[in-house]
mmCIF file of C-alpha atoms in Angstrom:
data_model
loop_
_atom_site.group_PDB
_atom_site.id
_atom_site.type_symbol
_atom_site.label_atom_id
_atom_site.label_comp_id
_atom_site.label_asym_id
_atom_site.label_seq_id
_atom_site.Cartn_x
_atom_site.Cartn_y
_atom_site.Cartn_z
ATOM 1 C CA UNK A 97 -19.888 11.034 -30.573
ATOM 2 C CA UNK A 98 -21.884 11.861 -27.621
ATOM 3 C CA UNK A 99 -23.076 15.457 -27.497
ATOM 4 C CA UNK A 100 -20.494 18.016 -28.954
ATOM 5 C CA UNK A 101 -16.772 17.323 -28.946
ATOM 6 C CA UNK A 102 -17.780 14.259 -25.987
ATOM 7 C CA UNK A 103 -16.501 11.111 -27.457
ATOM 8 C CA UNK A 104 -18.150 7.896 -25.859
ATOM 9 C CA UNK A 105 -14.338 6.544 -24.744
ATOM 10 C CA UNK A 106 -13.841 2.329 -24.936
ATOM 11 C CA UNK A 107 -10.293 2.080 -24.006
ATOM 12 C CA UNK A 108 -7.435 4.406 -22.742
ATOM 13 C CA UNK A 109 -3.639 3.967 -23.941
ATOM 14 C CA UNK A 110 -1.178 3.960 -21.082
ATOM 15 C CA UNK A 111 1.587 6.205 -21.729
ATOM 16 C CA UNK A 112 3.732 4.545 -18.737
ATOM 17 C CA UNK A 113 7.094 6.180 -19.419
ATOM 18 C CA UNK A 114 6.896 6.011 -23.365
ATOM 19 C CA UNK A 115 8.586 9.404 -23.345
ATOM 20 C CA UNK A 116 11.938 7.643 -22.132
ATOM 21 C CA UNK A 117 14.223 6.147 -24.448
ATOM 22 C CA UNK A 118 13.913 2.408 -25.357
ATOM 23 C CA UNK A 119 16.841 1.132 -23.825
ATOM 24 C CA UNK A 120 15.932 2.834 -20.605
ATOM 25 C CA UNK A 121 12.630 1.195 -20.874
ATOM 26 C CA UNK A 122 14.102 -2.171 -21.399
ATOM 27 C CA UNK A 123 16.076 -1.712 -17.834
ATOM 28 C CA UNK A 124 12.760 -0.232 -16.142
ATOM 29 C CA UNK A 125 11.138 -3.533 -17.514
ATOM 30 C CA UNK A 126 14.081 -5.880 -15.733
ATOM 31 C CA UNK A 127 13.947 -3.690 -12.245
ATOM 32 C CA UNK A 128 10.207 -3.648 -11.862
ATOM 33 C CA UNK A 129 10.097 -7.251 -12.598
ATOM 34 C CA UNK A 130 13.143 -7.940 -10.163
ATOM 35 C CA UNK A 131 10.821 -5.788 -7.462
ATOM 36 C CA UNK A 132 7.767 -7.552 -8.628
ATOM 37 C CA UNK A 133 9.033 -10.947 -8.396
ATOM 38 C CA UNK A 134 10.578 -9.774 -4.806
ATOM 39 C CA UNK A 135 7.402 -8.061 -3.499
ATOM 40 C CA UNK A 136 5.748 -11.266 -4.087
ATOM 41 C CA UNK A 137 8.206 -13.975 -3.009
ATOM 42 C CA UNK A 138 8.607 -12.091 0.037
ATOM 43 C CA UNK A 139 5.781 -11.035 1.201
ATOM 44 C CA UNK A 140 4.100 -15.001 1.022
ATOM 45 C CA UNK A 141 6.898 -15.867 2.848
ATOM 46 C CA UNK A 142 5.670 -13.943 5.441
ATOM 47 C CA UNK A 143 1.967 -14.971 5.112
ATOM 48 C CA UNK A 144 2.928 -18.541 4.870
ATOM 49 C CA UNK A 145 5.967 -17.990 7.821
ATOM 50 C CA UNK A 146 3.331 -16.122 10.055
ATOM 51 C CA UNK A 147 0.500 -19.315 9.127
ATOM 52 C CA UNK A 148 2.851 -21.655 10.007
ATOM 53 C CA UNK A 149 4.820 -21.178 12.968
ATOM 54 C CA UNK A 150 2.627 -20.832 16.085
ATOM 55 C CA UNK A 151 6.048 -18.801 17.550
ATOM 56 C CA UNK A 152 4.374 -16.037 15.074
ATOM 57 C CA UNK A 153 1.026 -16.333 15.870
ATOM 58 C CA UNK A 154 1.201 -12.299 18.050
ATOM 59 C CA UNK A 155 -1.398 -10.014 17.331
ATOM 60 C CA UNK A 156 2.070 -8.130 15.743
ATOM 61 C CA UNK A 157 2.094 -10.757 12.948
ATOM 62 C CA UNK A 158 -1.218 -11.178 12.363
ATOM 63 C CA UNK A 159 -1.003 -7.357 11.211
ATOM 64 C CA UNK A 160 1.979 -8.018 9.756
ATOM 65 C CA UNK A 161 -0.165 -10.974 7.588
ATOM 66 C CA UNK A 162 -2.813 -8.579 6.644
ATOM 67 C CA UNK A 163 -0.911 -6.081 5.238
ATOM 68 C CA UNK A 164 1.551 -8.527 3.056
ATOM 69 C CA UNK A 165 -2.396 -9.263 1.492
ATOM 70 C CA UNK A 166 -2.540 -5.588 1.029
ATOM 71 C CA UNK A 167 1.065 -5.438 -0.685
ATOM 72 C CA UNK A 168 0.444 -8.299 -3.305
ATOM 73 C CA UNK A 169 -3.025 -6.916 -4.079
ATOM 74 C CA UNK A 170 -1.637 -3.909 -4.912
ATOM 75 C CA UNK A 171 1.285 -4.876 -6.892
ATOM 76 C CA UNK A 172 -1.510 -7.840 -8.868
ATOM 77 C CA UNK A 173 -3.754 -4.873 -9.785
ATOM 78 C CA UNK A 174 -0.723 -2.642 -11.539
ATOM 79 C CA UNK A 175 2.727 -3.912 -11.776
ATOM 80 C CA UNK A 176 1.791 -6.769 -14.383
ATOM 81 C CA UNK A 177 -0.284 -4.302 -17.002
ATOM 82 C CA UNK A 178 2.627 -1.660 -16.380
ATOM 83 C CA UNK A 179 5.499 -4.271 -17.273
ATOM 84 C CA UNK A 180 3.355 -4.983 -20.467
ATOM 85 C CA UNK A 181 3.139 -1.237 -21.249
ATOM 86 C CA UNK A 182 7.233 -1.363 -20.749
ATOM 87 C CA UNK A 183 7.974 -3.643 -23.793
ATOM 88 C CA UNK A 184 5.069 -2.108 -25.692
ATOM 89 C CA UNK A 185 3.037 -5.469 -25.637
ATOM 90 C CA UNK A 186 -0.174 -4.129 -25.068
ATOM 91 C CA UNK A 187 -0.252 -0.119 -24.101
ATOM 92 C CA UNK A 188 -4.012 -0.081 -24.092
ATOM 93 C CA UNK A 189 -6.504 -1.030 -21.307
ATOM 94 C CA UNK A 190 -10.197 -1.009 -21.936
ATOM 95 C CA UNK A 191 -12.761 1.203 -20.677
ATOM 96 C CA UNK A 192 -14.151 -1.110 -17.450
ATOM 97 C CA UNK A 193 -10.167 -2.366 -17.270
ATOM 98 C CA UNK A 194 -9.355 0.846 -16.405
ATOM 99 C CA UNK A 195 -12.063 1.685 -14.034
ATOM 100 C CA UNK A 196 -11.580 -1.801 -12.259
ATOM 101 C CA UNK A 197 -7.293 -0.982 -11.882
ATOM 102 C CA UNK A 198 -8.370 2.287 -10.135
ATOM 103 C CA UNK A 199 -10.978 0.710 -7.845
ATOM 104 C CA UNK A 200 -8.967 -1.640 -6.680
ATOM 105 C CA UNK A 201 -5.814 0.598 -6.013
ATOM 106 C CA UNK A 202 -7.919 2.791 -3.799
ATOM 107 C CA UNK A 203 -9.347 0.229 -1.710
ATOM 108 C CA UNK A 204 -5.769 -1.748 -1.222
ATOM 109 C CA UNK A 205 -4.110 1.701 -0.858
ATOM 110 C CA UNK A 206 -7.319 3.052 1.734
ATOM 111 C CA UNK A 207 -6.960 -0.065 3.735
ATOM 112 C CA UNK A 208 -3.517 -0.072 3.763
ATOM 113 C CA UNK A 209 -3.707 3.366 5.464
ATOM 114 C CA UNK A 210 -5.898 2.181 8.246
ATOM 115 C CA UNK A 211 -3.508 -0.893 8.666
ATOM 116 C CA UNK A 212 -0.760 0.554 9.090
ATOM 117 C CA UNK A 213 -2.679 2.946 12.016
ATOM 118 C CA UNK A 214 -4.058 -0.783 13.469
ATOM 119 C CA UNK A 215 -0.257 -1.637 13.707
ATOM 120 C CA UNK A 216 0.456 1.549 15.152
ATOM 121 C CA UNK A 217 -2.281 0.678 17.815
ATOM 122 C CA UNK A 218 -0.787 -2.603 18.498
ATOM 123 C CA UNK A 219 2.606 -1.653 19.251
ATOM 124 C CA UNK A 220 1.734 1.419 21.311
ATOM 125 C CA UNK A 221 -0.616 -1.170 23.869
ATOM 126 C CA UNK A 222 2.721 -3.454 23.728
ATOM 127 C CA UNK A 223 4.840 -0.309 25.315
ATOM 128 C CA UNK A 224 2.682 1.347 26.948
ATOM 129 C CA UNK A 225 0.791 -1.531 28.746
ATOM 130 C CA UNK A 226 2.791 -4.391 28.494
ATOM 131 C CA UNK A 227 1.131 -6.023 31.186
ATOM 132 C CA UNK A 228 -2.227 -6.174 29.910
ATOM 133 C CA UNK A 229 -1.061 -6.583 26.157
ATOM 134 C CA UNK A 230 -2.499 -10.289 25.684
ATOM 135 C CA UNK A 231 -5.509 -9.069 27.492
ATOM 136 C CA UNK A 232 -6.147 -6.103 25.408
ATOM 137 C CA UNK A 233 -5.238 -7.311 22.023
ATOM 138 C CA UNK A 234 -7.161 -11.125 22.142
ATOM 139 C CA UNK A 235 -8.221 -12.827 19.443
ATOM 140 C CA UNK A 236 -11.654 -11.360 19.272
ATOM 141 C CA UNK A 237 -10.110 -7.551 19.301
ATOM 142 C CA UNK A 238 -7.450 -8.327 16.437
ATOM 143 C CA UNK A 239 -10.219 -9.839 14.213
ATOM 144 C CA UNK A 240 -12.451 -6.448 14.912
ATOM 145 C CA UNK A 241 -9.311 -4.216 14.012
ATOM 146 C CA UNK A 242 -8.080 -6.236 11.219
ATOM 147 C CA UNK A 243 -12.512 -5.805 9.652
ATOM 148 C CA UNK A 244 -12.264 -2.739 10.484
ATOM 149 C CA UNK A 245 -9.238 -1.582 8.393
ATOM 150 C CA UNK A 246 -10.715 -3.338 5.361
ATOM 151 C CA UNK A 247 -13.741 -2.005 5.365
ATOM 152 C CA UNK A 248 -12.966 1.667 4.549
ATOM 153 C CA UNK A 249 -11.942 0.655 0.965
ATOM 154 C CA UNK A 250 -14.761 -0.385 -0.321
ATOM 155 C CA UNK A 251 -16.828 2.998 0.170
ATOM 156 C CA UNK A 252 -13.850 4.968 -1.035
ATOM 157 C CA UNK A 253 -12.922 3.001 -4.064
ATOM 158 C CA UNK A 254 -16.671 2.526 -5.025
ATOM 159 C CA UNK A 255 -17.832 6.421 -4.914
ATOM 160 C CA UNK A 256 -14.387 7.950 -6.187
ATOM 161 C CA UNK A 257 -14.332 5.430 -9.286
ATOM 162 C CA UNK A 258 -18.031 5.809 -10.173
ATOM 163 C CA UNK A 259 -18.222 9.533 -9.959
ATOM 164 C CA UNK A 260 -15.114 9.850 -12.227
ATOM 165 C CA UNK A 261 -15.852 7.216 -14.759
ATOM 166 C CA UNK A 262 -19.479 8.911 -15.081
ATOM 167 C CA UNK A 263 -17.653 12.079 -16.508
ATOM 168 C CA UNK A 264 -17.617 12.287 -20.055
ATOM 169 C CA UNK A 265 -14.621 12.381 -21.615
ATOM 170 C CA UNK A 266 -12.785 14.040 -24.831
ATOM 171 C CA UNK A 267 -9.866 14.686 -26.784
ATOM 172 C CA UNK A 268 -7.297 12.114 -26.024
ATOM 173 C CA UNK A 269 -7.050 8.743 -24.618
ATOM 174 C CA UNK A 270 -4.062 8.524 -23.676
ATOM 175 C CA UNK A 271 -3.640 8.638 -19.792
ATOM 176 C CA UNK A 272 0.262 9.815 -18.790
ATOM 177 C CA UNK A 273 0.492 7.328 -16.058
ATOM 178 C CA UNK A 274 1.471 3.963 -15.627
ATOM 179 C CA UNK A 275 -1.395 2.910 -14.646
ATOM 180 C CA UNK A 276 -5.332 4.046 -14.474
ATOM 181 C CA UNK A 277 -4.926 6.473 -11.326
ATOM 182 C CA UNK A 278 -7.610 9.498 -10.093
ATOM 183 C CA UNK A 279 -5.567 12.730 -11.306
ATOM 184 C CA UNK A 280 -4.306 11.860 -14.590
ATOM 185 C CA UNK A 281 -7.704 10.214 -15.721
ATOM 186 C CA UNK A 282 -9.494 13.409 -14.320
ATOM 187 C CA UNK A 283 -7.307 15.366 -16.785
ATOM 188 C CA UNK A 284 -9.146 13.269 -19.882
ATOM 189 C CA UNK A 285 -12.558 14.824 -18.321
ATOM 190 C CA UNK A 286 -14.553 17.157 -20.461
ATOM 191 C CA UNK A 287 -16.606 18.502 -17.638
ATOM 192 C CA UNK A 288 -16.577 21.027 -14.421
ATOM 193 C CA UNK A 289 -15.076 18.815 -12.011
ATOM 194 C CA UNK A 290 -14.925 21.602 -9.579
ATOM 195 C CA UNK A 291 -16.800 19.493 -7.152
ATOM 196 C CA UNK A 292 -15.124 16.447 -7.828
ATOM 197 C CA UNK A 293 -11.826 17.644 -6.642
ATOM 198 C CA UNK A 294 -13.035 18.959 -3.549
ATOM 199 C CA UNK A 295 -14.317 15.465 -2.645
ATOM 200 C CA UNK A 296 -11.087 14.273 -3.878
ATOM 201 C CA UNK A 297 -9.217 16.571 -1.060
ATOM 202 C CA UNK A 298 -11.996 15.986 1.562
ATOM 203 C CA UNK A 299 -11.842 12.206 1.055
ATOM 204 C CA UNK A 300 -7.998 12.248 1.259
ATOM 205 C CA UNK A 301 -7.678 14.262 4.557
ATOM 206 C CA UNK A 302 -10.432 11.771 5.922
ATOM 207 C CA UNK A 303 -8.413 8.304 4.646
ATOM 208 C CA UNK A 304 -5.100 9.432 4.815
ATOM 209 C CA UNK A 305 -4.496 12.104 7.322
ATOM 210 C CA UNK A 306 -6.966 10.753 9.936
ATOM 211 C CA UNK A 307 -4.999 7.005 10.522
ATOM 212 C CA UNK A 308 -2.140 9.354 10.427
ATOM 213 C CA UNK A 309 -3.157 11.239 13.315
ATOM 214 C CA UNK A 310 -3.738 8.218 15.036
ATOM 215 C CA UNK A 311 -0.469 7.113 14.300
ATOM 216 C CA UNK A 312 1.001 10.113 15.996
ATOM 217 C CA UNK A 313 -0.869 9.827 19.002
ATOM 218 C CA UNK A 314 0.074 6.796 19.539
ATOM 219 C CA UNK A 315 3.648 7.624 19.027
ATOM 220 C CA UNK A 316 3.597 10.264 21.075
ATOM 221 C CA UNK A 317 2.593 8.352 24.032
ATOM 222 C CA UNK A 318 5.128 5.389 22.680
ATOM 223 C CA UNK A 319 7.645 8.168 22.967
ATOM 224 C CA UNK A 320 6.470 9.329 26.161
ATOM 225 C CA UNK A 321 7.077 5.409 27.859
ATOM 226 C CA UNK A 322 10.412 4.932 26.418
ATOM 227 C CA UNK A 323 11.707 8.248 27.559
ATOM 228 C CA UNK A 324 10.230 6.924 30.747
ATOM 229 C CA UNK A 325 12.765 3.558 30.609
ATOM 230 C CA UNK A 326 15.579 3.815 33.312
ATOM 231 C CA UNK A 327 18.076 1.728 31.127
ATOM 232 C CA UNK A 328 19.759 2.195 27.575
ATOM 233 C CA UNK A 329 19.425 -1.321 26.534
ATOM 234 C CA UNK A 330 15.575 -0.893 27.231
ATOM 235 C CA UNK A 331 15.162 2.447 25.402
ATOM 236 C CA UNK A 332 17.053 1.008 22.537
ATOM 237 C CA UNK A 333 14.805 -2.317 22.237
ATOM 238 C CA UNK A 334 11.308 -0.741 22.903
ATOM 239 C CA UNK A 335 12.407 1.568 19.927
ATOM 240 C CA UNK A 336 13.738 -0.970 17.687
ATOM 241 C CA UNK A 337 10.183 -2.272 17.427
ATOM 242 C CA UNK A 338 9.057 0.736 16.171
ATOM 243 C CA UNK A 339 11.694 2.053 13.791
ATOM 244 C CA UNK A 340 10.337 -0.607 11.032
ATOM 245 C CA UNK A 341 6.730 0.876 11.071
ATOM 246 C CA UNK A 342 7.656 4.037 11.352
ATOM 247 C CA UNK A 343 10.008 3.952 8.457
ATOM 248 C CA UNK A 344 7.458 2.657 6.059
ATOM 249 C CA UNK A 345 4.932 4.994 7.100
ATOM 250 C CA UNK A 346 6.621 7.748 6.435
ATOM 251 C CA UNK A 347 7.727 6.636 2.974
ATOM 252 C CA UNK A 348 3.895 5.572 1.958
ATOM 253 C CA UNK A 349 2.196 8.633 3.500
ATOM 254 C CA UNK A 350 4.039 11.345 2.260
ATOM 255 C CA UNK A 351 4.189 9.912 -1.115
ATOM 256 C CA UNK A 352 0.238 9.530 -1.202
ATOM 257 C CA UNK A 353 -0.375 12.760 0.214
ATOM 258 C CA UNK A 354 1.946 14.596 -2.244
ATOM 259 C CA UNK A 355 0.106 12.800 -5.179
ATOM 260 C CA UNK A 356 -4.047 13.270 -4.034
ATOM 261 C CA UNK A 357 -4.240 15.910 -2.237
ATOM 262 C CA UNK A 358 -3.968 18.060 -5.360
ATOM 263 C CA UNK A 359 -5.588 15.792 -8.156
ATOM 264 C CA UNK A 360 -5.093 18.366 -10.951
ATOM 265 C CA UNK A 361 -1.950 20.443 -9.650
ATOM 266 C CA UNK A 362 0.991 21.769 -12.371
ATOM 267 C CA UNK A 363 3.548 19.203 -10.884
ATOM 268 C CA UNK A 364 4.941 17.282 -13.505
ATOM 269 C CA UNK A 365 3.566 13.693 -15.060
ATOM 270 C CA UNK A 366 6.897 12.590 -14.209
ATOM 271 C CA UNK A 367 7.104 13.526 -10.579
ATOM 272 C CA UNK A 368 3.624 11.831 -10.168
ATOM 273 C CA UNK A 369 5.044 8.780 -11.790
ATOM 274 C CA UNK A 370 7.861 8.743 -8.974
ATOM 275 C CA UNK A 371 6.233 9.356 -6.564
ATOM 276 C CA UNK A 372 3.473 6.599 -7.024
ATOM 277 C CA UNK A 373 6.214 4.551 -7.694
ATOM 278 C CA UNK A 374 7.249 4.746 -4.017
ATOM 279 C CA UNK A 375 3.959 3.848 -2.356
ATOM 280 C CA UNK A 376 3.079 0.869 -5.551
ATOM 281 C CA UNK A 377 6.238 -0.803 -6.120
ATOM 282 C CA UNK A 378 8.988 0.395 -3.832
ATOM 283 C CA UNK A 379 7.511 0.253 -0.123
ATOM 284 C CA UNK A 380 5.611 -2.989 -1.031
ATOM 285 C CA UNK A 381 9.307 -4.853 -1.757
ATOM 286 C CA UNK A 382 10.579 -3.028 1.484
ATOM 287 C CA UNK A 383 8.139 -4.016 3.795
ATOM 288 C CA UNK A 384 8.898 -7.617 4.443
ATOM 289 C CA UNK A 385 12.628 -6.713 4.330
ATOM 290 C CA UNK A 386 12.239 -3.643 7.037
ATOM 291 C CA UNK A 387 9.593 -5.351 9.067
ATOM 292 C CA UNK A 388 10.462 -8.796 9.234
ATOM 293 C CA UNK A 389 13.074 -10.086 7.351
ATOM 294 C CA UNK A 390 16.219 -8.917 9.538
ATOM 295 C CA UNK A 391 14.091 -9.723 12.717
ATOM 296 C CA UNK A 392 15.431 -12.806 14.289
ATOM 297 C CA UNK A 393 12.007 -14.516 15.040
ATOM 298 C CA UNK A 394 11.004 -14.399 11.566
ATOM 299 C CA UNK A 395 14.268 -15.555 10.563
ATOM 300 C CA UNK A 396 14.311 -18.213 12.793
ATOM 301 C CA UNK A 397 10.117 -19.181 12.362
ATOM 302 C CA UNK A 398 11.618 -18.970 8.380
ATOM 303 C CA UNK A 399 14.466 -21.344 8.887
ATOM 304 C CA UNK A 400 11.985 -23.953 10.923
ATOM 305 C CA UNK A 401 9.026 -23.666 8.862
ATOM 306 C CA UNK A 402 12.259 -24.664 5.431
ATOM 307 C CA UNK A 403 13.190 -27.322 7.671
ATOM 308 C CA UNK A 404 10.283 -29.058 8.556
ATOM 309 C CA UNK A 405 9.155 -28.498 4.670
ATOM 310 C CA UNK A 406 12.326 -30.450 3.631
ATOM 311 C CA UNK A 407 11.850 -32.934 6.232
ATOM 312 C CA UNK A 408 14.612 -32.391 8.452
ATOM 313 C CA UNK A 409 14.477 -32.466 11.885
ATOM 314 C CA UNK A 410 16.528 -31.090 15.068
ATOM 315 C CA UNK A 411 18.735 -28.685 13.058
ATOM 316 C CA UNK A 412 16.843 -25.471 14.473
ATOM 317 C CA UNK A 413 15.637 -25.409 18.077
#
């Protein structure tokens, strides 16, 4: 004991989605490992794809790269401890476990925020100044953009973990999430965290809603050039390389927004769990499919980069 009813915590017990029934567990453990397994084949295919053939070596894919590091970061840090939780192997997760598995799912999930406003960037300097696009977007400027949207995580993850983990805590240990996130851990607190939450909101409107701004900016102005297009077949294509971006930013930004910006609201446990479900496991299996699997240069880079691995040669031009 620790002053009180303050009990000096060592581990937490995931609750994951223990409330379920065990056979619907069992099927949650073979979809999130089909996703997992996915997630990951898919999106080093695209790191290795994007490496390897110098067709792929656009400022576009070099984004693309970074954030497919973002996506299996993110799925390392919780899918393999939540699949565990699934089959009961090992629901608990120690004290500095825990607090690592939140600091590292802020700064993936930060970073991944000002990514996907980098790639926004990109394609609005490809539409709206096409001319000047290898000019603008060199090698020097993609290397600042690409520091510059890691860097934000590390502030973030370091000051929201330590300020929460310095809390005492009481009562239970047993954290209804499947994994170690911000608003069900603050619920284990047994102190004013008045202040805490306002940080919480401040931080999120800074890291989430500013790259979104930026995002809409630039699409406004993307919009602005392709209404400008004379031909259908023009409007069409200059969109086309948008719709993928903008597809998976809307699924990961309203699904993070809906589950911080409120870090002790009455929504349900399970609502949270579904909803950081979307941005942690869903979007992170979509995003090579959406992005770059049905686009023909990938495929193509894919089907070269297979060839050349197997040793054939002169089967794809």
């Amino acid at each position: 004991m620790a002053g009180g009813n303050w009990t000096r915590v060592g581990e937490f017990i995931l609750m994951s989605f223990s409330s379920l029934p065990t056979e619907i567990q069992s099927l949650l453990f073979l979809t999130f490992l089909i996703i997992y397994l996915v997630t990951l084949m898919g999106n080093s295919l695209i790191i290795l794809v994007t490496l390897a053939d110098p067709m792929l070596h656009s400022p576009m894919y070099f984004f693309l790269r970074n954030l497919s590091f973002l996506e299996i970061g993110l799925n390392l840090v919780i899918v393999p401890k939540m699949l565990g939780t699934l089959l009961a192997w090992d629901t608990t997760i120690s004290f500095l476990g825990c607090a690592t598995q939140m600091y590292f799912s802020f700064f993936f999930g930060v970073d991944e925020c000002f990514l996907l406003a980098t790639m926004a960037y990109d394609r609005y300097v490809a539409i709206c100044s096409p001319l000047h696009y290898a000019v603008i977007m060199n090698q020097r400027t993609r290397a600042k953009l690409a520091i510059a949207s890691w860097f934000p995580g590390f502030p973030v993850a370091t000051v929201q973990t330590t300020w929460l983990f310095s809390f005492p805590f009481c009562g239970t240990n047993k954290v209804n999430h499947f994994f170690c996130d911000s608003p069900p851990v603050l619920r284990l607190v047994c102190a004013d965290t008045a202040l805490f939450e306002i940080y919480a909101i401040v931080g999120t409107i800074l890291v989430v809603m500013t790259p979104c701004l930026l995002i809409l900016c630039s699409y406004t102005h993307i919009a602005a050039a392709i209404l400008k297009i004379p031909s259908a077949k023009g409007k069409h294509k200059a969109f086309s390389t948008c719709s993928s971006h903008l597809l998976v930013v809307s699924l990961f930004y309203v699904s993070l927004s809906l589950t911080y910006f409120r870090p002790k609201s009455n929504n349900s446990p399970e609502s949270k769990k579904l909803l950081s479900l979307s941005y942690t496991v869903v979007t992170p299996m979509l995003n090579p499919i959406i992005y770059s699997l049905r686009n023909n240069e990938v495929k193509n880079a894919l089907g070269r980069t297979l060839h050349k691995a197997l040793g054939l040669r002169n089967v794809i031009p």
